[in-house]
PDB file of C-alpha atoms in Angstrom:
ATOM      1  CA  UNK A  28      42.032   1.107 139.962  1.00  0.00           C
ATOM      2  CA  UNK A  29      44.248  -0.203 136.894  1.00  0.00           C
ATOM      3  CA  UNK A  30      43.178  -0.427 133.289  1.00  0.00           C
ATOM      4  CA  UNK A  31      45.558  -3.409 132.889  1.00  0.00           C
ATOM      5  CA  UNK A  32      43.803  -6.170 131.218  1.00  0.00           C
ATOM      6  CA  UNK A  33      45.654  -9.835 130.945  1.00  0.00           C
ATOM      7  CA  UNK A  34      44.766 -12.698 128.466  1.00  0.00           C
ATOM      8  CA  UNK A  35      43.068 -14.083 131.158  1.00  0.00           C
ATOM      9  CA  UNK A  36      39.972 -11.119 130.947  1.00  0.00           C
ATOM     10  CA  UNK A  37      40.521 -10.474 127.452  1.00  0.00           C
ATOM     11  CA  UNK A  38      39.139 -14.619 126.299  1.00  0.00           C
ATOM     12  CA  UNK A  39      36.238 -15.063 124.599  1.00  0.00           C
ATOM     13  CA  UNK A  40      33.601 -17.630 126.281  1.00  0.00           C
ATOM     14  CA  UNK A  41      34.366 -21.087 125.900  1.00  0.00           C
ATOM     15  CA  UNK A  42      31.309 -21.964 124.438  1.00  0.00           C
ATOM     16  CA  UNK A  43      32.289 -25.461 122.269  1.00  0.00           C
ATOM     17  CA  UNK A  44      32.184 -26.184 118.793  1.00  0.00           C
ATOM     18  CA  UNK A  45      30.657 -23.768 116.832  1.00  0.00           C
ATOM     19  CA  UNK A  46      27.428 -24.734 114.734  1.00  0.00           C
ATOM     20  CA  UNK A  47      27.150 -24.450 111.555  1.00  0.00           C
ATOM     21  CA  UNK A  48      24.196 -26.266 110.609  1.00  0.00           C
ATOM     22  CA  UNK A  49      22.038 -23.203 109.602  1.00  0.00           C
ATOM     23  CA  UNK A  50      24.846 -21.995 107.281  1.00  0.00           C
ATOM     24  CA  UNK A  51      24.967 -25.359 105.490  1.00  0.00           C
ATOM     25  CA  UNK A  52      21.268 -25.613 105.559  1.00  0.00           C
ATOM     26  CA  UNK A  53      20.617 -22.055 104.216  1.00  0.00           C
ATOM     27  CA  UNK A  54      23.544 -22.959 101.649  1.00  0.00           C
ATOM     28  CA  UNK A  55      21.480 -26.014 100.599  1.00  0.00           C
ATOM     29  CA  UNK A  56      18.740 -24.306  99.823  1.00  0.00           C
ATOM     30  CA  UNK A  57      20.106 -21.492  97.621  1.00  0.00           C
ATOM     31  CA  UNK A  58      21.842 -23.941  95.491  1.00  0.00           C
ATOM     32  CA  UNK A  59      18.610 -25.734  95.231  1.00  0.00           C
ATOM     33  CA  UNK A  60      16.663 -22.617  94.635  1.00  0.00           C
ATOM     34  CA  UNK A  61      19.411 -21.076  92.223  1.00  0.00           C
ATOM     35  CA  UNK A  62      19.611 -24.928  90.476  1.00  0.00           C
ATOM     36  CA  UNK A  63      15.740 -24.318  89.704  1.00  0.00           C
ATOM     37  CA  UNK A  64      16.176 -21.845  87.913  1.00  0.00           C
ATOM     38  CA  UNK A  65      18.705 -22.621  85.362  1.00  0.00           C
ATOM     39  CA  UNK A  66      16.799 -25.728  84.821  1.00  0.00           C
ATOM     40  CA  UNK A  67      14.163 -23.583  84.314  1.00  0.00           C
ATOM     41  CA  UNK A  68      15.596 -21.453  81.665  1.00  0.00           C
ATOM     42  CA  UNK A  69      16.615 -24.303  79.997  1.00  0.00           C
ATOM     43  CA  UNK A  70      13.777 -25.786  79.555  1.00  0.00           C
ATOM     44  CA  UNK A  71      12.163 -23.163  78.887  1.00  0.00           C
ATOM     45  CA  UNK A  72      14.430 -22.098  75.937  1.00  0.00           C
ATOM     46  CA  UNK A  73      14.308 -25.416  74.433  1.00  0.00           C
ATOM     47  CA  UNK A  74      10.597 -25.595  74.202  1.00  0.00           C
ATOM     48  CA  UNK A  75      10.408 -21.717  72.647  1.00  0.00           C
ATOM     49  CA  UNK A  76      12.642 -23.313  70.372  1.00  0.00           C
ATOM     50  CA  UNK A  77      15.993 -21.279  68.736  1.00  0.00           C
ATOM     51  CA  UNK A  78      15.785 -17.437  69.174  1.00  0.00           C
ATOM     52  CA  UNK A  79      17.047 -14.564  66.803  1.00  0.00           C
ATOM     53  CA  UNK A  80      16.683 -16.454  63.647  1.00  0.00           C
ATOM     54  CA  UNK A  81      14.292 -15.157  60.691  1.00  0.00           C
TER      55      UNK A  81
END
């Protein structure tokens, strides 16, 4: 029995484009999520009004 493997055993399945949609989905949604929040703070610093002034 040999332990010679070719190119031919050694390929990866041929399985087609690879899909991406969850990545671009879950990448939506953090922007979103991290786009809520610095509208957020801003808001929410403009209505305390300006900080650290006596």
């Amino acid at each position: 029995m040999s332990d010679v493997r070719t190119d031919r055993d050694l390929r990866l399945a041929d399985t087609g484009s690879i899909d991406t949609t969850p990545y671009v989905l879950g990448g939506a949604v953090f922007l979103g999520i991290g786009v809520g929040f610095v509208t957020y703070s801003v808001r929410r610093q403009r209505s305390d009004g300006p900080t650290g002034l006596a």
